[in-house]
């Protein structure tokens, strides 16, 4: 995919999520779709003791707000491309620093953060570019945690020629390879547990550290 095509895709996805922002916070969606990966990410951040954290593609800010309330880091940033999502996020919390930007070009200096997390959005990113950017903004020893849809069911698989056109649900092996190519050492990777009736949604958390 060319840079122009990627920008066009990002704009289309951003417009879609600005339109869908009002329904994103519906309780059943949050409880059954988004809360399980959020819980996993918070557990990883708590174990790491992260204090400078960015939540990428933060949406309406539910995870960012939980991180601030439950972990009390020195700084938590919520980053998203959608103005509609960010408007709801700003109404949710004034303690989180809300920023607009793509995952592939984050608004942080080199080594500025000690944790970068993202949930339920990685399939929309230029995945290798996003992981390289996560590596750039992390300090040595920094944590990256990506919870994403992952290919266990054939219906979610995308042919290799179509990767990131418009989305790619990477397999566990692909995730490990991308993490290692970006310079991360993988410390954990597992399927996120869900109720039996929700297991049609197969998501994977992959965790790494910057050497």
Short mmCIF file of N, CA and C in Angstrom, two decimals, residues 1-2 5-6 13 93 98 205:
data_model
loop_
_atom_site.label_atom_id
_atom_site.label_comp_id
_atom_site.label_asym_id
_atom_site.label_seq_id
_atom_site.Cartn_x
_atom_site.Cartn_y
_atom_site.Cartn_z
N UNK A 1 0.84 -1.19 0.00
CA UNK A 1 0.00 0.00 0.00
C UNK A 1 0.88 1.24 0.00
N UNK A 2 0.59 2.20 -0.91
CA UNK A 2 1.38 3.42 -0.98
C UNK A 2 1.01 4.35 0.17
N UNK A 5 -2.37 5.86 -0.42
CA UNK A 5 -3.45 4.92 -0.11
C UNK A 5 -3.62 4.76 1.39
N UNK A 6 -2.50 4.68 2.12
CA UNK A 6 -2.57 4.56 3.58
C UNK A 6 -3.24 5.78 4.19
N UNK A 13 -11.19 5.47 7.90
CA UNK A 13 -11.41 4.85 9.21
C UNK A 13 -11.71 5.91 10.25
N UNK A 93 -12.58 12.60 30.98
CA UNK A 93 -11.53 12.84 31.98
C UNK A 93 -10.68 14.04 31.58
N UNK A 98 -5.06 14.11 26.19
CA UNK A 98 -5.61 13.59 24.94
C UNK A 98 -4.90 14.24 23.76
N UNK A 205 -3.11 -11.24 23.01
CA UNK A 205 -2.26 -10.18 23.55
C UNK A 205 -0.79 -10.61 23.40
#
